[in-house]
Coordinates of C-alpha atoms in Angstrom, one line a residue:
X1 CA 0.0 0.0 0.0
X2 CA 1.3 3.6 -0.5
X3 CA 2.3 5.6 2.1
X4 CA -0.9 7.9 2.2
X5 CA -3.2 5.8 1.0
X6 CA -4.3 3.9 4.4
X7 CA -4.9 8.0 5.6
X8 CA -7.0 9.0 2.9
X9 CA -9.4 6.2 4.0
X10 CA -9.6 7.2 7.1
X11 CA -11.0 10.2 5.8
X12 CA -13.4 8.6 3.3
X13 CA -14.4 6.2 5.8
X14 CA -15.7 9.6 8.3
X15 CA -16.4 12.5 6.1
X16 CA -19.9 11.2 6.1
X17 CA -21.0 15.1 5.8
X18 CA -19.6 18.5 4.7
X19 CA -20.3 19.5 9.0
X20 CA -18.0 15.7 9.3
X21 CA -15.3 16.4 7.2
X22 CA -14.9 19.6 8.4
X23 CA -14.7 18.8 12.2
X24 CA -12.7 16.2 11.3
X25 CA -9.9 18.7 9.8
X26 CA -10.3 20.9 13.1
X27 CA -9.3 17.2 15.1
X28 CA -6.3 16.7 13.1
X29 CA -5.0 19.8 12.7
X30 CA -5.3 20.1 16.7
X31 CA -3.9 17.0 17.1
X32 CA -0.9 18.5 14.8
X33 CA -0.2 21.8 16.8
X34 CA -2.6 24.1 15.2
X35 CA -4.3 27.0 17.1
X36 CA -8.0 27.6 16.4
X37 CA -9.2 31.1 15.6
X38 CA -12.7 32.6 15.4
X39 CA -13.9 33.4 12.6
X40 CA -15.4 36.5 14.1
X41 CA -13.1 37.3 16.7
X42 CA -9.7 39.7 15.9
X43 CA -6.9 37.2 15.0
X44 CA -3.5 36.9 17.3
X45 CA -1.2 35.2 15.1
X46 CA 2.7 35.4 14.8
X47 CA 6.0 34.1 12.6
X48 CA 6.5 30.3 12.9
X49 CA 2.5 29.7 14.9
X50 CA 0.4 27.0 13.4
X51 CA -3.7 27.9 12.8
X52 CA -7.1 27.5 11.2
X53 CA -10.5 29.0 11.1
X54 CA -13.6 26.4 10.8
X55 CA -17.2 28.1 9.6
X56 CA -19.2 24.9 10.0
X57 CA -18.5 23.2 6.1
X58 CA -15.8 25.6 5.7
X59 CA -12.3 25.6 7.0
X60 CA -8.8 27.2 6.3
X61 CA -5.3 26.2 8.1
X62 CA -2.4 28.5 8.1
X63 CA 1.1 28.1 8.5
X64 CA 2.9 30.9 9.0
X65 CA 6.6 31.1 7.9
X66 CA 9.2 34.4 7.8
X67 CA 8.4 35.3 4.3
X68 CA 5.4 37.2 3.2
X69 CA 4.3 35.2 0.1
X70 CA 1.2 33.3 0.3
X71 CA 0.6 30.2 -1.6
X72 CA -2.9 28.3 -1.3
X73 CA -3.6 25.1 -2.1
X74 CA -8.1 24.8 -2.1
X75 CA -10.4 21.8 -2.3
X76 CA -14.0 21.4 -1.8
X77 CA -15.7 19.5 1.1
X78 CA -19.4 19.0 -0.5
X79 CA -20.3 16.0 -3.2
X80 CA -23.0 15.1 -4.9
X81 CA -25.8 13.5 -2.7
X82 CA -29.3 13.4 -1.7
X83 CA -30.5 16.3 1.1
X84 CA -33.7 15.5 2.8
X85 CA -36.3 18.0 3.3
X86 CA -37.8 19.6 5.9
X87 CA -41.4 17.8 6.4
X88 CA -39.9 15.0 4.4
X89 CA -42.1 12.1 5.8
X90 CA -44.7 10.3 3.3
X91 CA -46.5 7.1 3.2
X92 CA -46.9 4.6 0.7
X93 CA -46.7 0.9 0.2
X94 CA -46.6 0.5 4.0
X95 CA -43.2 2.2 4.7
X96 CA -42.6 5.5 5.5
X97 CA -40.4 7.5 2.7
X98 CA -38.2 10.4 3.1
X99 CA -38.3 13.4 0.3
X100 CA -35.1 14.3 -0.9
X101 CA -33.8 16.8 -3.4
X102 CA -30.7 16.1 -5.4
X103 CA -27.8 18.2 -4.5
X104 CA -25.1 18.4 -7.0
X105 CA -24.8 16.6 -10.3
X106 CA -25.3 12.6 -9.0
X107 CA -25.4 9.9 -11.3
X108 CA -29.0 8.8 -9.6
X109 CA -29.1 5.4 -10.7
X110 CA -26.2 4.5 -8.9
X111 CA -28.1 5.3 -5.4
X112 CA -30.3 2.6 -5.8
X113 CA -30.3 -0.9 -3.8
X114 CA -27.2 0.8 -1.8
X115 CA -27.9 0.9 1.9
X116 CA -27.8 4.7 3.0
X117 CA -26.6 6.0 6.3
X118 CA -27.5 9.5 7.1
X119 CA -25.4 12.6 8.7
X120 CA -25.2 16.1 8.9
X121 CA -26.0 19.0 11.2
X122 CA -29.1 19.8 13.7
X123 CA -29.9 23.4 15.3
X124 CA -30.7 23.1 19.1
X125 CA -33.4 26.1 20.7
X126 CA -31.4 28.0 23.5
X127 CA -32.0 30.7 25.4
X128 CA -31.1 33.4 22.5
X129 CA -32.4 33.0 19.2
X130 CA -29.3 34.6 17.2
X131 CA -27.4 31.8 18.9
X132 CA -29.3 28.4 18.3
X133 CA -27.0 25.4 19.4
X134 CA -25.1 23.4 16.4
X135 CA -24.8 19.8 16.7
X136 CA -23.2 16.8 14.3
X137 CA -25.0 13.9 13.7
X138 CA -24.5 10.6 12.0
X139 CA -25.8 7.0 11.7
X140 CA -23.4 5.3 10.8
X141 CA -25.4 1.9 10.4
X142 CA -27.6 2.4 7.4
X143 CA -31.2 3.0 7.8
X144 CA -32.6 3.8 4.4
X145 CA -32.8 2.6 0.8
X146 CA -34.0 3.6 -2.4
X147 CA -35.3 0.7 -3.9
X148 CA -35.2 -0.2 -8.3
X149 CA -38.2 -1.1 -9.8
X150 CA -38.2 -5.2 -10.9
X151 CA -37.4 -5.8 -14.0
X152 CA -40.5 -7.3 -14.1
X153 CA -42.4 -4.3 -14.6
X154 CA -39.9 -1.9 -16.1
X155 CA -38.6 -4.1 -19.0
X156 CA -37.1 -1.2 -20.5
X157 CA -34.6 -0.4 -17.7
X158 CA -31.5 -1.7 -19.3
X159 CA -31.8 0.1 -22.5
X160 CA -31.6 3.3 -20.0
X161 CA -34.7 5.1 -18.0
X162 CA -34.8 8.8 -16.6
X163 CA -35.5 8.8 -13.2
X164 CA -37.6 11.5 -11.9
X165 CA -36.0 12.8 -8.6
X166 CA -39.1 13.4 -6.8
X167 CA -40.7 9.8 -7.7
X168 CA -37.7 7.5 -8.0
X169 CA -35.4 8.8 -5.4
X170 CA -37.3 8.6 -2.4
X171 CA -35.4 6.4 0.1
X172 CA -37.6 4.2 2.6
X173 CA -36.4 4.5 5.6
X174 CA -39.2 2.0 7.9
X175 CA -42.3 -0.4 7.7
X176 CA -46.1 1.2 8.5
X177 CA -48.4 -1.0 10.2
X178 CA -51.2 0.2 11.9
X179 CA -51.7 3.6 13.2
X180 CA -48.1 5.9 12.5
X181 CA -48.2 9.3 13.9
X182 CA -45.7 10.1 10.1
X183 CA -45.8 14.1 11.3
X184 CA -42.3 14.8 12.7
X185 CA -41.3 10.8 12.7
X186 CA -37.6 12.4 11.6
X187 CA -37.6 15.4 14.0
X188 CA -38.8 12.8 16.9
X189 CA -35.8 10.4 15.6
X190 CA -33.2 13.5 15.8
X191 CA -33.8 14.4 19.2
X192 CA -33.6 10.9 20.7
X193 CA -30.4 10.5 19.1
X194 CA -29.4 14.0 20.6
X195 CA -31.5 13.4 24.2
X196 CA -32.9 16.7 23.2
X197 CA -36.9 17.7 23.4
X198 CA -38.3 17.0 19.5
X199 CA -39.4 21.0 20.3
X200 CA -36.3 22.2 20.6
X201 CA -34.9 21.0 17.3
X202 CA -35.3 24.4 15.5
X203 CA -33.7 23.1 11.9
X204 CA -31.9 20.5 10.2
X205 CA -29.5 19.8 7.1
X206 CA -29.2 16.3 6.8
X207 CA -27.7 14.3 3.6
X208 CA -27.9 10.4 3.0
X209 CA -24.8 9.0 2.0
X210 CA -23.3 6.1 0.9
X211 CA -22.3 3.4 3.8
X212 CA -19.5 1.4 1.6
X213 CA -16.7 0.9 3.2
X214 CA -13.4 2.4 0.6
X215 CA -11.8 -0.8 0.0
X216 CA -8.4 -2.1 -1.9
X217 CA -9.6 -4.3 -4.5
X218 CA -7.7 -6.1 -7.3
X219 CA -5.5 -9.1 -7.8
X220 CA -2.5 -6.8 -6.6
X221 CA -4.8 -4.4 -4.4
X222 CA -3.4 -1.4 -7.0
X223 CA -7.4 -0.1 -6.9
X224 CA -9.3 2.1 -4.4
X225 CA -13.1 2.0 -4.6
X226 CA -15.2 4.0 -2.0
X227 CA -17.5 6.8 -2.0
X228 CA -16.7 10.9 -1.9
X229 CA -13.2 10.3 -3.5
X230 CA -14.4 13.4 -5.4
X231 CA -13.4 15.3 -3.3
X232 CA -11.9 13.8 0.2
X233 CA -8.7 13.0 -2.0
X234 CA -8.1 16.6 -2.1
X235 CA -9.0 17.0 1.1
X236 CA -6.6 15.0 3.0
X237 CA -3.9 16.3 0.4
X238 CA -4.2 19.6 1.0
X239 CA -4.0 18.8 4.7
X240 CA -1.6 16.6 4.4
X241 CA 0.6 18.7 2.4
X242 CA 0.5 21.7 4.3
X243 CA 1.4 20.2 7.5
X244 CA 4.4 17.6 6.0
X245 CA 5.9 20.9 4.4
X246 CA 8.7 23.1 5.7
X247 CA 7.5 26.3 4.2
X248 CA 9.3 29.8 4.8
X249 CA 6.1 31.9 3.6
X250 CA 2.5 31.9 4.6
X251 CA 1.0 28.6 3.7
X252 CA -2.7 28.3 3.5
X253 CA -5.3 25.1 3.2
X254 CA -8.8 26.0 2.3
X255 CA -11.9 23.4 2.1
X256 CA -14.4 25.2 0.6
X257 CA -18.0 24.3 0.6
X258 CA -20.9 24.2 -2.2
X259 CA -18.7 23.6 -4.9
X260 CA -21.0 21.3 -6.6
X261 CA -23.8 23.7 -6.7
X262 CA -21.8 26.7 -8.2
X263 CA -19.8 28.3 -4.9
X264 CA -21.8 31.0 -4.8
X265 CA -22.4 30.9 -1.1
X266 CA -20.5 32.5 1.8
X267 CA -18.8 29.4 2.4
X268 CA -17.9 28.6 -1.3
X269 CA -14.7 29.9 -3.4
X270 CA -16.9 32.8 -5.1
X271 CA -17.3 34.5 -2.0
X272 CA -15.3 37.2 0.2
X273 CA -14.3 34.4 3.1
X274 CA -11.0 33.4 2.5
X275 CA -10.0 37.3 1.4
X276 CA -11.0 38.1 4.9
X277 CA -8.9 35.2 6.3
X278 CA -6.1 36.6 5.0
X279 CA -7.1 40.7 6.0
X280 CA -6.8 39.8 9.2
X281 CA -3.6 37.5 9.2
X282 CA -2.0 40.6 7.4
X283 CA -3.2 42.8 10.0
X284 CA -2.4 40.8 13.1
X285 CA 1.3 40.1 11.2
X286 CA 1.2 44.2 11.1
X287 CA 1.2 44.3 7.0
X288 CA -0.8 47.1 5.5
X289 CA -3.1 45.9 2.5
X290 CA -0.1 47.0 -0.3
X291 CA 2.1 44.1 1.7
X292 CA -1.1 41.6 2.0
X293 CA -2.3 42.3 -2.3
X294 CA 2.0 41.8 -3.2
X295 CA 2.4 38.6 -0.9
X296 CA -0.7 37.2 -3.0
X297 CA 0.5 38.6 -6.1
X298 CA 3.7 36.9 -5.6
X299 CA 1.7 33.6 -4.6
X300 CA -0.1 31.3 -6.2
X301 CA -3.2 28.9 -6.2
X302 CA -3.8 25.0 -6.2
X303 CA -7.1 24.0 -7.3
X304 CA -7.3 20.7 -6.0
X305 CA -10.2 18.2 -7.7
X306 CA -10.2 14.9 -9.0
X307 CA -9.7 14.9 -12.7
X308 CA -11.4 12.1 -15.5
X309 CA -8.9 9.3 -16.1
X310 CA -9.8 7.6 -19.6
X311 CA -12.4 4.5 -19.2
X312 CA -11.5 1.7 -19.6
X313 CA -14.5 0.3 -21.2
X314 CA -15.0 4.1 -23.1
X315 CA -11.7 5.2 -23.9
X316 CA -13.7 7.1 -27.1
X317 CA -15.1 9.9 -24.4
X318 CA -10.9 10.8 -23.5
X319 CA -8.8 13.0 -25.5
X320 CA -6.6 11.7 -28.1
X321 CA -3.4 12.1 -25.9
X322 CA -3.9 13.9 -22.6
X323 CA -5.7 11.4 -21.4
X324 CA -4.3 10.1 -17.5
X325 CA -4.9 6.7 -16.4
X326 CA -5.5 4.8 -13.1
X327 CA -2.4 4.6 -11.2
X328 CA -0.2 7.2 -13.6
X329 CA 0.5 9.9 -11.0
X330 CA -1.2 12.9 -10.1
X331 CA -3.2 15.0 -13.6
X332 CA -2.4 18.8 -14.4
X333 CA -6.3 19.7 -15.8
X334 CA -5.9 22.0 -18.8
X335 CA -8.7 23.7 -20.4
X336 CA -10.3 27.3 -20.5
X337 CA -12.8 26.1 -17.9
X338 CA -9.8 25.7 -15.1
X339 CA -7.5 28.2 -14.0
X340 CA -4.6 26.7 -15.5
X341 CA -2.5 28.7 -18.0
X342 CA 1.3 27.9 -19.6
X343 CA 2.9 29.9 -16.8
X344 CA 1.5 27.6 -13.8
X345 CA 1.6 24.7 -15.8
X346 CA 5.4 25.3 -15.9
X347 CA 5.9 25.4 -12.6
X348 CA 3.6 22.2 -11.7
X349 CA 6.2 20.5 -14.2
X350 CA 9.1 21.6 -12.6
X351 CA 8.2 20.8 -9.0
X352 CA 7.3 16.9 -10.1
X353 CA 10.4 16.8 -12.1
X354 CA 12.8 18.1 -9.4
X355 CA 10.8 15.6 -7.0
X356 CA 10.3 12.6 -8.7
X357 CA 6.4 13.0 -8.7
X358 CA 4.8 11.0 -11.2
X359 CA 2.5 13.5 -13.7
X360 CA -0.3 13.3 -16.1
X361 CA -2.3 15.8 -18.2
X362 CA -6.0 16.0 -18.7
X363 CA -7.5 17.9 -21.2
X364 CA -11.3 17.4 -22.4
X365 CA -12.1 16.0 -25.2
X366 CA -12.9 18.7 -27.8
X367 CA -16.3 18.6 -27.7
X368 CA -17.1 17.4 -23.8
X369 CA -16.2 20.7 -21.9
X370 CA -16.2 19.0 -18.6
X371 CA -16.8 20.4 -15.5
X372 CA -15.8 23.0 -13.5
X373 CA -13.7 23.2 -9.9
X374 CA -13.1 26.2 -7.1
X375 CA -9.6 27.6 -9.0
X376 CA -11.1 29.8 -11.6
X377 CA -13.3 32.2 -8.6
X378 CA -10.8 31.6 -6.1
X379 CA -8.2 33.0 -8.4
X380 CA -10.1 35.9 -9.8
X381 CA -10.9 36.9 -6.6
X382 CA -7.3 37.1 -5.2
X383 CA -5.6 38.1 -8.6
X384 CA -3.3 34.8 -8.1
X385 CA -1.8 32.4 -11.0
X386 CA -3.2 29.1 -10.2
X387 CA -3.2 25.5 -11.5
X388 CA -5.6 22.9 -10.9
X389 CA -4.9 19.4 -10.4
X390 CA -6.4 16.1 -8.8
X391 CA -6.3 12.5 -8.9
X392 CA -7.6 10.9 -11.6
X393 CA -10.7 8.6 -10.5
X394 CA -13.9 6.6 -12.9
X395 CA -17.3 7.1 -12.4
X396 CA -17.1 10.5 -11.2
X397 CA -20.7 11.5 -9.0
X398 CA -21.9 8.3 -9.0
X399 CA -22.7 6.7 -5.4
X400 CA -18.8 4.9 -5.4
X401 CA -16.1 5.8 -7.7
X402 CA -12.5 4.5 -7.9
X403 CA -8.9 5.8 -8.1
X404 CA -5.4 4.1 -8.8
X405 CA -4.4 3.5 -5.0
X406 CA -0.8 5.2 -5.1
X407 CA -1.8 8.0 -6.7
X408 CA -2.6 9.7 -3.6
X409 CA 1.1 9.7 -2.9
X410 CA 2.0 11.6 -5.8
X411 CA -0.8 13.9 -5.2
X412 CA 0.1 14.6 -1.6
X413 CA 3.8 14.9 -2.5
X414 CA 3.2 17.3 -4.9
X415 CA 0.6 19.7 -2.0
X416 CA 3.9 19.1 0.1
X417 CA 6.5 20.5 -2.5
X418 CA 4.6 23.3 -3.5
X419 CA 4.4 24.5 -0.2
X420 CA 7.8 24.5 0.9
X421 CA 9.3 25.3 -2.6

């Protein structure tokens, strides 16, 4: 097994939530002699101190070296999924269903028959309203599914079916027999799991998610299959990275949120958050905003995603030759929908070559433009060069997807040698 792979499923294995991941990054950066700082709160912060700043599904760490350059490496901490509504209990069939709405661009099909745990974040009633009480919650047994239809009676489904979110994606989450108050059945299961008052639970954002374990698989165990690769890979490299490294400037790890619904949310990369992160480093480090705008100028970005390695079974949907494979090293993603441009590229090039890192290009094929990733706003919104890379995985969205197990080494070498280059 590589070196970082065993980490990174530790963190597949309990990001079962944006609220999850994020708490636990706070854990492990504790753990690794990092100082929490509020958010809303004037920053103390000096040469050589370790920090981050957590905003429920958002969260950036901060290393703080002599030099006043700032490099960033960002990832995102959402994935595609299925959010359950408030209200969300109907009957039918004799079990009591859940509605959902999709969040993010799921392959929907690939949630069915899968047992489905579900996690997230509750508000708590206290004593001032401006201040309700934020608690995590998971199960991590499953207790829902979204059943297929038999063959039987949809003898078209292998020649492919639409599925209609609000009919076919509505997990059943218990039996109805007899009289079943279905009003506030979830709210009623939230507070027993928090020995709260039903009452008192003011609001809820809950997600189902996938309960597969990530697993090695293959004849040589070269394969990593698990849910939320896309993007927990880049989480723990970021991480990783930033805390391995031996940086002299001021190194920063952002986990954004709402990435897969556009980032345009106080929490996501097209928003004002990390800018004033870094006001108020400059400030407590006594730099005046000319200081703060060169040390960004003289910066520079890493998108951090997972990129499309070519299928094996539809090698026709890759690029005729920047096409990365399972297993091939970390990808450089090229195209005018990432921030990427010759200048970064260079410099992604030279730090694998002057560290051994295996590297890959991606480029869309012509006429599939892909999707997009948090470089391009975050980038803007600094005025920083930036590159984008990632892991290259199959089956991107869908309920499981798979990477080349030591390709998380290259990928987390590469966090660590940008930060200390």
């Amino acid at each position: 097994m590589a070196k970082f792979t065993n980490e990174l499923m530790k963190w597949l294995g309990g990001g079962h939530s944006p609220w999850h991941t994020v708490d636990m990054a706070a854990r492990w950066l504790t753990e690794r002699g990092f100082e929490p700082l509020a958010l809303n709160r004037p920053f103390s912060v000096h040469r050589g101190g370790r920090y981050f700043v957590e905003n429920g599904t958002f969260l950036a760490a901060v290393t703080v070296g002599q030099k006043d350059v700032i490099r960033i490496a960002a990832a995102h901490t959402d994935w595609p999924c299925m959010r359950i509504k408030p209200q969300p209990e109907l009957i039918s069939g004799g079990c009591c269903r859940l509605s959902v709405e999709p969040y993010g661009g799921a392959i929907l099909n690939t949630w069915l028959d899968r047992p489905l745990g579900l996690a997230g974040v509750v508000l708590l009633r206290t004593a001032d309203p401006m201040q309700p009480e934020r608690r995590l919650i998971s199960w991590d047994e499953p207790v829902m599914v979204i059943p297929n239809v038999a063959i039987h009676m949809n003898r078209e489904v292998n020649k492919g079916v639409p599925y209609k979110a609000n009919v076919d994606m509505l997990p059943i989450c218990r039996t109805v027999q007899g009289e079943f108050e279905k009003n506030g059945y979830l709210v009623r299961q939230l507070a027993k799991r928090l020995q709260v008052q039903p009452e008192d639970v003011l609001s809820f954002e809950l997600c189902a998610y996938c309960c597969a374990e990530p697993t090695l698989l293959g004849f040589e165990k070269d394969l990593l299959s698990s849910p939320r690769l896309d993007n927990l890979s880049s989480v723990h490299a970021c991480l990783q990275g930033l805390a391995d490294a031996q940086g002299d400037g001021i190194n920063v790890a952002v986990l954004y949120d709402n990435e897969e619904i556009g980032s345009n949310t106080r929490r996501g990369a097209d928003s004002s958050t990390l800018t004033v992160i870094l006001e108020k480093l400059a400030l407590s480090l006594g730099l005046d905003r000319t200081a703060l705008l060169d040390a960004c100028l003289n910066g520079m970005l890493l998108s951090c995603d997972a990129a499309h390695a070519m299928h094996p079974n539809h090698p026709e949907y890759a690029d005729f030759s920047c096409a990365p494979v399972l297993g091939g090293g970390v990808a450089l993603k090229r195209s005018p929908r990432y921030s990427s441009d010759a200048e970064t590229c260079a410099v992604i090039q030279g730090l694998c070559d002057a560290n051994q890192i295996p590297l890959q290009i991606y480029m869309n094929r012509a006429d599939l433009p892909g999707g997009s990733t948090v470089g391009s706003m975050a980038s803007s919104l600094l005025a920083m060069p930036a590159a984008d890379i990632g892991v290259p995985i199959l089956a991107m969205h869908s309920a499981c997807e798979t990477m080349g197990a030591a390709d998380q080494d290259a990928f987390v070498r590469l966090c660590t040698a940008f930060f200390q280059a």
